[in-house]
């Protein structure tokens, strides 16, 4: 059974920080690109950030660039998203995802169940 399990969501004040983590189990994801999408109420799911299997390449949505940082630990099979200077518009369910290649990350092979992030103003 392949699983991606997110943790670290919660309530944070605007301007604060939050760190999301995603643990992979069921198979080795060390060679997979990993990252995050989010979905706000009434909106479509959108890309947030992604990182290549080696960690050498990263990609960010313009809306989070300079505020969020994605990283990974292949030894622990985890990927993290450090969220700084959060804004109310960052409120959403955040989903971890994995894809065989960074180039195809917009159509991931695997999804997590999501973790809620709420930013209060």
PDB file of C-alpha atoms in Angstrom:
ATOM      1  CA  UNK A   1       0.000   0.000   0.000  1.00  0.00           C
ATOM      2  CA  UNK A   2       1.505   3.272  -1.150  1.00  0.00           C
ATOM      3  CA  UNK A   3       0.941   6.172   1.208  1.00  0.00           C
ATOM      4  CA  UNK A   4       1.863   9.827   1.460  1.00  0.00           C
ATOM      5  CA  UNK A   5       0.974  11.217   4.877  1.00  0.00           C
ATOM      6  CA  UNK A   6       1.055  14.930   5.593  1.00  0.00           C
ATOM      7  CA  UNK A   7       1.526  16.538   8.998  1.00  0.00           C
ATOM      8  CA  UNK A   8       2.123  19.971  10.469  1.00  0.00           C
ATOM      9  CA  UNK A   9      -1.003  21.800   9.404  1.00  0.00           C
ATOM     10  CA  UNK A  10      -2.934  24.022  11.770  1.00  0.00           C
ATOM     11  CA  UNK A  11      -3.914  27.565  12.631  1.00  0.00           C
ATOM     12  CA  UNK A  12      -1.348  30.357  12.361  1.00  0.00           C
ATOM     13  CA  UNK A  13      -1.536  34.134  12.443  1.00  0.00           C
ATOM     14  CA  UNK A  14      -0.716  36.198   9.408  1.00  0.00           C
ATOM     15  CA  UNK A  15       2.994  36.893   9.255  1.00  0.00           C
ATOM     16  CA  UNK A  16       3.810  33.724  11.143  1.00  0.00           C
ATOM     17  CA  UNK A  17       5.421  30.464  10.090  1.00  0.00           C
ATOM     18  CA  UNK A  18       4.390  26.859   9.692  1.00  0.00           C
ATOM     19  CA  UNK A  19       6.223  23.754   8.555  1.00  0.00           C
ATOM     20  CA  UNK A  20       4.498  20.944   6.692  1.00  0.00           C
ATOM     21  CA  UNK A  21       5.990  17.492   6.353  1.00  0.00           C
ATOM     22  CA  UNK A  22       5.112  14.518   4.192  1.00  0.00           C
ATOM     23  CA  UNK A  23       6.233  10.975   4.899  1.00  0.00           C
ATOM     24  CA  UNK A  24       6.163   8.340   2.184  1.00  0.00           C
ATOM     25  CA  UNK A  25       5.666   4.665   2.890  1.00  0.00           C
ATOM     26  CA  UNK A  26       4.907   1.529   0.954  1.00  0.00           C
ATOM     27  CA  UNK A  27       7.667   1.948  -1.603  1.00  0.00           C
ATOM     28  CA  UNK A  28      10.863   3.861  -2.094  1.00  0.00           C
ATOM     29  CA  UNK A  29      10.169   7.391  -3.254  1.00  0.00           C
ATOM     30  CA  UNK A  30      13.726   8.588  -3.119  1.00  0.00           C
ATOM     31  CA  UNK A  31      13.893   8.735  -6.939  1.00  0.00           C
ATOM     32  CA  UNK A  32      10.583  10.578  -7.269  1.00  0.00           C
ATOM     33  CA  UNK A  33      10.035  14.305  -7.597  1.00  0.00           C
ATOM     34  CA  UNK A  34       7.921  15.490  -4.681  1.00  0.00           C
ATOM     35  CA  UNK A  35       6.026  18.579  -3.769  1.00  0.00           C
ATOM     36  CA  UNK A  36       2.856  20.304  -2.736  1.00  0.00           C
ATOM     37  CA  UNK A  37      -0.439  21.477  -4.106  1.00  0.00           C
ATOM     38  CA  UNK A  38      -3.189  23.337  -2.267  1.00  0.00           C
ATOM     39  CA  UNK A  39      -6.906  23.855  -2.588  1.00  0.00           C
ATOM     40  CA  UNK A  40      -8.788  26.734  -1.019  1.00  0.00           C
ATOM     41  CA  UNK A  41     -12.558  26.618  -0.468  1.00  0.00           C
ATOM     42  CA  UNK A  42     -14.396  27.153  -3.731  1.00  0.00           C
ATOM     43  CA  UNK A  43     -11.209  27.125  -5.789  1.00  0.00           C
ATOM     44  CA  UNK A  44      -9.388  24.604  -7.919  1.00  0.00           C
ATOM     45  CA  UNK A  45      -6.350  22.759  -6.679  1.00  0.00           C
ATOM     46  CA  UNK A  46      -3.170  24.665  -7.512  1.00  0.00           C
ATOM     47  CA  UNK A  47       0.531  23.959  -7.620  1.00  0.00           C
ATOM     48  CA  UNK A  48       2.642  25.301  -4.742  1.00  0.00           C
ATOM     49  CA  UNK A  49       6.163  23.892  -4.947  1.00  0.00           C
ATOM     50  CA  UNK A  50       8.140  20.894  -6.182  1.00  0.00           C
ATOM     51  CA  UNK A  51      11.614  19.455  -5.786  1.00  0.00           C
ATOM     52  CA  UNK A  52      13.552  17.007  -7.932  1.00  0.00           C
ATOM     53  CA  UNK A  53      14.636  13.620  -6.613  1.00  0.00           C
ATOM     54  CA  UNK A  54      18.162  14.884  -5.945  1.00  0.00           C
ATOM     55  CA  UNK A  55      17.009  18.146  -4.423  1.00  0.00           C
ATOM     56  CA  UNK A  56      19.026  20.026  -7.012  1.00  0.00           C
ATOM     57  CA  UNK A  57      16.034  21.590  -8.744  1.00  0.00           C
ATOM     58  CA  UNK A  58      13.075  23.338  -7.217  1.00  0.00           C
ATOM     59  CA  UNK A  59      10.037  25.114  -8.576  1.00  0.00           C
ATOM     60  CA  UNK A  60       7.612  27.495  -6.873  1.00  0.00           C
ATOM     61  CA  UNK A  61       4.343  29.178  -7.668  1.00  0.00           C
ATOM     62  CA  UNK A  62       4.786  32.929  -8.011  1.00  0.00           C
ATOM     63  CA  UNK A  63       2.390  33.472  -5.112  1.00  0.00           C
ATOM     64  CA  UNK A  64       4.721  31.732  -2.634  1.00  0.00           C
ATOM     65  CA  UNK A  65       8.140  32.462  -4.108  1.00  0.00           C
ATOM     66  CA  UNK A  66      10.424  34.040  -1.520  1.00  0.00           C
ATOM     67  CA  UNK A  67       8.179  32.976   1.365  1.00  0.00           C
ATOM     68  CA  UNK A  68       8.012  29.174   1.122  1.00  0.00           C
ATOM     69  CA  UNK A  69      10.937  26.767   0.926  1.00  0.00           C
ATOM     70  CA  UNK A  70      10.716  23.126  -0.107  1.00  0.00           C
ATOM     71  CA  UNK A  71      13.266  20.538   0.987  1.00  0.00           C
ATOM     72  CA  UNK A  72      13.601  16.776   1.159  1.00  0.00           C
ATOM     73  CA  UNK A  73      15.404  14.069   3.096  1.00  0.00           C
ATOM     74  CA  UNK A  74      15.745  10.946   0.967  1.00  0.00           C
ATOM     75  CA  UNK A  75      17.166   8.921   3.852  1.00  0.00           C
ATOM     76  CA  UNK A  76      13.901   9.507   5.736  1.00  0.00           C
ATOM     77  CA  UNK A  77      11.705   9.487   2.612  1.00  0.00           C
ATOM     78  CA  UNK A  78      10.231  12.840   3.554  1.00  0.00           C
ATOM     79  CA  UNK A  79       9.567  16.193   1.934  1.00  0.00           C
ATOM     80  CA  UNK A  80       8.914  19.417   3.839  1.00  0.00           C
ATOM     81  CA  UNK A  81       7.480  22.831   3.121  1.00  0.00           C
ATOM     82  CA  UNK A  82       8.632  25.723   5.293  1.00  0.00           C
ATOM     83  CA  UNK A  83       6.023  28.454   5.128  1.00  0.00           C
ATOM     84  CA  UNK A  84       7.124  31.912   6.294  1.00  0.00           C
ATOM     85  CA  UNK A  85       5.347  35.260   6.247  1.00  0.00           C
ATOM     86  CA  UNK A  86       2.052  33.472   5.688  1.00  0.00           C
ATOM     87  CA  UNK A  87      -0.981  35.383   4.465  1.00  0.00           C
ATOM     88  CA  UNK A  88      -4.731  34.746   4.841  1.00  0.00           C
ATOM     89  CA  UNK A  89      -4.799  33.785   1.166  1.00  0.00           C
ATOM     90  CA  UNK A  90      -2.505  30.858   1.975  1.00  0.00           C
ATOM     91  CA  UNK A  91      -5.442  29.242   3.784  1.00  0.00           C
ATOM     92  CA  UNK A  92      -6.128  25.913   2.070  1.00  0.00           C
ATOM     93  CA  UNK A  93      -5.849  22.170   2.308  1.00  0.00           C
ATOM     94  CA  UNK A  94      -2.273  21.308   1.381  1.00  0.00           C
ATOM     95  CA  UNK A  95      -1.609  18.068  -0.459  1.00  0.00           C
ATOM     96  CA  UNK A  96       1.656  16.218  -0.762  1.00  0.00           C
ATOM     97  CA  UNK A  97       2.306  14.625  -4.145  1.00  0.00           C
ATOM     98  CA  UNK A  98       4.925  12.499  -5.865  1.00  0.00           C
ATOM     99  CA  UNK A  99       5.787  12.112  -9.526  1.00  0.00           C
ATOM    100  CA  UNK A 100       8.351  10.042 -11.401  1.00  0.00           C
ATOM    101  CA  UNK A 101       9.786  13.187 -12.964  1.00  0.00           C
ATOM    102  CA  UNK A 102       9.832  16.867 -12.042  1.00  0.00           C
ATOM    103  CA  UNK A 103       8.771  17.636 -15.614  1.00  0.00           C
ATOM    104  CA  UNK A 104       5.499  15.737 -15.101  1.00  0.00           C
ATOM    105  CA  UNK A 105       4.804  16.920 -11.578  1.00  0.00           C
ATOM    106  CA  UNK A 106       1.637  18.782 -12.608  1.00  0.00           C
ATOM    107  CA  UNK A 107       0.053  15.335 -13.056  1.00  0.00           C
ATOM    108  CA  UNK A 108       1.402  13.459 -10.035  1.00  0.00           C
ATOM    109  CA  UNK A 109       1.351   9.709  -9.695  1.00  0.00           C
ATOM    110  CA  UNK A 110       0.536   9.734  -5.980  1.00  0.00           C
ATOM    111  CA  UNK A 111      -1.372  12.026  -3.612  1.00  0.00           C
ATOM    112  CA  UNK A 112      -1.630  12.423   0.128  1.00  0.00           C
ATOM    113  CA  UNK A 113      -4.900  12.982   1.952  1.00  0.00           C
ATOM    114  CA  UNK A 114      -4.199  16.621   2.742  1.00  0.00           C
ATOM    115  CA  UNK A 115      -3.638  18.778   5.797  1.00  0.00           C
ATOM    116  CA  UNK A 116      -5.532  21.955   6.632  1.00  0.00           C
ATOM    117  CA  UNK A 117      -3.664  25.244   6.963  1.00  0.00           C
ATOM    118  CA  UNK A 118      -5.633  28.219   8.238  1.00  0.00           C
ATOM    119  CA  UNK A 119      -4.100  31.696   8.408  1.00  0.00           C
ATOM    120  CA  UNK A 120      -5.924  34.220  10.558  1.00  0.00           C
ATOM    121  CA  UNK A 121      -5.703  37.933   9.855  1.00  0.00           C
TER     122      UNK A 121
END
